[in-house]
PDB file of C-alpha atoms in Angstrom:
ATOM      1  CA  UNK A  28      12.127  54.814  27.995  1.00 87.00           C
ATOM      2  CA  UNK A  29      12.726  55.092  31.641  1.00 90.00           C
ATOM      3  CA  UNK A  30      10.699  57.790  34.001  1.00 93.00           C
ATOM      4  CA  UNK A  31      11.313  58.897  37.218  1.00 94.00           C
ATOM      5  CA  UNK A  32       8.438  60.232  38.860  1.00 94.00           C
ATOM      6  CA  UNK A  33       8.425  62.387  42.396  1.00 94.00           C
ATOM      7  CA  UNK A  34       5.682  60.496  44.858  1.00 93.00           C
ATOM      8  CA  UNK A  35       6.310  62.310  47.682  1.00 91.00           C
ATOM      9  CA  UNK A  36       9.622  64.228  49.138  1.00 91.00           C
ATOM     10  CA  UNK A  37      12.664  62.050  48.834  1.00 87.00           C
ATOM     11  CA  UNK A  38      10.599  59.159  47.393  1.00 91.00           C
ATOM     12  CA  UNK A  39      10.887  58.675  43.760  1.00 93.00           C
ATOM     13  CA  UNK A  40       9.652  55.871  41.622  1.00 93.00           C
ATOM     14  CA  UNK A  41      10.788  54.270  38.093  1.00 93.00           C
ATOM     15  CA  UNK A  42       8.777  53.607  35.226  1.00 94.00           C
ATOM     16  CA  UNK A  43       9.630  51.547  32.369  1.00 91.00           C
ATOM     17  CA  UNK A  44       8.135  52.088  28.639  1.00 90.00           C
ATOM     18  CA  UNK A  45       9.098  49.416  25.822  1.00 86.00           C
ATOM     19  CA  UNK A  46       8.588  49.616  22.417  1.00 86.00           C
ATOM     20  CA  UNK A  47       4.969  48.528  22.319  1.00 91.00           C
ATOM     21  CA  UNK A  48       3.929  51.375  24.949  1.00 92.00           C
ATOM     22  CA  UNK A  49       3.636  49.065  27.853  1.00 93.00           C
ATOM     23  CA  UNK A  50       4.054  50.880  30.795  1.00 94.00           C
ATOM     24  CA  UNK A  51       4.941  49.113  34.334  1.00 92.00           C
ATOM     25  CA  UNK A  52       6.596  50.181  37.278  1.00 92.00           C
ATOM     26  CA  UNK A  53       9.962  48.862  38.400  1.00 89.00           C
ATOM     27  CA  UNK A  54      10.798  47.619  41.125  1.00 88.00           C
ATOM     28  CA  UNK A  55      13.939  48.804  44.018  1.00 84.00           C
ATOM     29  CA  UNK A  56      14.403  48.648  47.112  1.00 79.00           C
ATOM     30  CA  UNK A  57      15.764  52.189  46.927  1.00 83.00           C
ATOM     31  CA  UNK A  58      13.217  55.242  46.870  1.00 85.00           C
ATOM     32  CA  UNK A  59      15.476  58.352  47.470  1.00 90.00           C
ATOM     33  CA  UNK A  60      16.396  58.097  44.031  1.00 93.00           C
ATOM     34  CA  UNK A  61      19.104  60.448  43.073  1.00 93.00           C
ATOM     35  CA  UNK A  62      20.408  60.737  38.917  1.00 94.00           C
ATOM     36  CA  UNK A  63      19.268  58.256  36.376  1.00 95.00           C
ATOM     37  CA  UNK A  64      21.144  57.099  32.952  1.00 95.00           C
ATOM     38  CA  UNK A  65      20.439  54.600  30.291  1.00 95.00           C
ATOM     39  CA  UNK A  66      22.318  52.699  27.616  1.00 94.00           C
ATOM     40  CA  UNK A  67      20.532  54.260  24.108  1.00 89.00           C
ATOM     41  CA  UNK A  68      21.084  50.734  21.919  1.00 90.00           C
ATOM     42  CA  UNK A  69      20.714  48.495  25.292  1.00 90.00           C
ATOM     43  CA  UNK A  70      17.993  48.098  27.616  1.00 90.00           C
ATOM     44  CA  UNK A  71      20.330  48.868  30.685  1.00 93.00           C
ATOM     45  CA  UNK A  72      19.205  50.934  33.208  1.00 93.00           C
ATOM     46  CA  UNK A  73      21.214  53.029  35.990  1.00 96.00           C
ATOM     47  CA  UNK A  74      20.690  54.489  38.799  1.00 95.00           C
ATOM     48  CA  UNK A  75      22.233  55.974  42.468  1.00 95.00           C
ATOM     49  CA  UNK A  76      20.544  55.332  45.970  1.00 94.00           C
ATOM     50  CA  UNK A  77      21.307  59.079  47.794  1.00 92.00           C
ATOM     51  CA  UNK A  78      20.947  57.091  51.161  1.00 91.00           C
ATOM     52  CA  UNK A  79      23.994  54.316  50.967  1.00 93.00           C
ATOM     53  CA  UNK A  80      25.437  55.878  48.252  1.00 94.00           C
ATOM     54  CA  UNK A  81      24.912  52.712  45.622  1.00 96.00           C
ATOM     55  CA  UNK A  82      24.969  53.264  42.241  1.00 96.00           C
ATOM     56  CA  UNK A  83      22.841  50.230  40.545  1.00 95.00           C
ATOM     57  CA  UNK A  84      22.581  48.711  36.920  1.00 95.00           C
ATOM     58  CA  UNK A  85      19.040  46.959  35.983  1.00 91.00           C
ATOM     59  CA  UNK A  86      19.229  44.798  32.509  1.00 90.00           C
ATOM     60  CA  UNK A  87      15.928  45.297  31.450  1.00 83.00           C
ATOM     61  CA  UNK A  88      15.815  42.454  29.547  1.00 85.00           C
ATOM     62  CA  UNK A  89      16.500  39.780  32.112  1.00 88.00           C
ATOM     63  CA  UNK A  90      15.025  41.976  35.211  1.00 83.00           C
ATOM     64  CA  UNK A  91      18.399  41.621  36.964  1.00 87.00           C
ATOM     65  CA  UNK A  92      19.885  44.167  39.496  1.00 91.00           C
ATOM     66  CA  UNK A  93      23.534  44.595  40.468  1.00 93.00           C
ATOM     67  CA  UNK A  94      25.970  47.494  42.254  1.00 95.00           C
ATOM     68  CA  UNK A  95      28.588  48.808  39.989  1.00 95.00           C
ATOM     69  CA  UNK A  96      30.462  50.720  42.265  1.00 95.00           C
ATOM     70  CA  UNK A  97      33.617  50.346  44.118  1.00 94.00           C
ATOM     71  CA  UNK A  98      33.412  50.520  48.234  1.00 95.00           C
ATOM     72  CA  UNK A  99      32.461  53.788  49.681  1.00 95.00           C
ATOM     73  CA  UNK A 100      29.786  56.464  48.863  1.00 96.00           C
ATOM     74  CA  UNK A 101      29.155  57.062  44.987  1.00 97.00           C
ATOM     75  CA  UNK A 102      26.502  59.550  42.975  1.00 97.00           C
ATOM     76  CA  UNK A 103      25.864  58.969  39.267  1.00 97.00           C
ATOM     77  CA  UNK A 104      26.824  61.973  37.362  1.00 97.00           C
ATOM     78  CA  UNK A 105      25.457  59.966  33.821  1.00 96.00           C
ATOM     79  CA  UNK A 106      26.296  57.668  30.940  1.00 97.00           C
ATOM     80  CA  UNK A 107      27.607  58.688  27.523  1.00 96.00           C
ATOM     81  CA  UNK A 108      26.936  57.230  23.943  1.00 95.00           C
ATOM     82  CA  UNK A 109      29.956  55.326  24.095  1.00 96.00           C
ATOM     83  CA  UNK A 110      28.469  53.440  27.176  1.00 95.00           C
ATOM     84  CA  UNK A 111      31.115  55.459  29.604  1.00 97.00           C
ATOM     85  CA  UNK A 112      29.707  55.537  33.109  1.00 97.00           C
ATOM     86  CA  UNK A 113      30.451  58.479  34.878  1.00 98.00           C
ATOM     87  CA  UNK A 114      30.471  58.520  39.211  1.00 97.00           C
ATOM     88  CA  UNK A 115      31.883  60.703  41.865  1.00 97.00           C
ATOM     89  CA  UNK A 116      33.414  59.451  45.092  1.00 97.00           C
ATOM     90  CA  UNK A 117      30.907  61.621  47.625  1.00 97.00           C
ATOM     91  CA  UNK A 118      30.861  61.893  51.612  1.00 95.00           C
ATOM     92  CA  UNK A 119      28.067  61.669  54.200  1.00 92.00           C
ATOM     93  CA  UNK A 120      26.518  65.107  53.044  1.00 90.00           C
ATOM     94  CA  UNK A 121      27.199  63.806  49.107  1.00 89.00           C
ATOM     95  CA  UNK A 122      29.795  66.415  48.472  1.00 93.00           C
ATOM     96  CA  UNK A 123      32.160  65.415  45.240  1.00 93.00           C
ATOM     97  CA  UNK A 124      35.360  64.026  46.984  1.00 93.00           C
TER      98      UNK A 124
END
């Protein structure tokens, strides 16, 4: 289970629960943390950065981070149960392009 938790405005932080309720924080270098998604049989982990417009995958598993979108500005709209991954091409003022 991931959790997103409002710290203060625009700053957002992630929390990660596994299987034997052991809670810990996870680490980004993002905190203006726009929509979340998750894999349901995978520990994969997504996530958009509002500010560069970044949409990131964590693999919970090995700890890794990587950017899944193509050049320019992106937003997460969410992830389906067939592992689709759903984005929007966005400008400056993250309006759907």
């Amino acid at each position: 289970v991931y959790m997103k938790v409002k710290v203060q405005e625009h700053a957002y932080r992630i929390y990660r629960t596994d299987a034997n309720y052991d809670t810990r924080r996870v680490y980004m270098q993002a905190t203006d943390i726009g929509h979340i998604g998750v894999f349901y049989d995978e520990d994969r982990f997504f996530y958009d950065n509002v500010k560069t417009g970044d949409i990131f995958m964590f693999n919970g598993i090995e700890g890794g981070w990587r950017v899944i979108n193509p050049p320019g500005r992106f937003r997460l709209i969410g992830v389906d149960m067939d592992k689709t991954i759903y984005i929007a091409r966005v400008d400056e003022d993250n309006n759907a392009l």
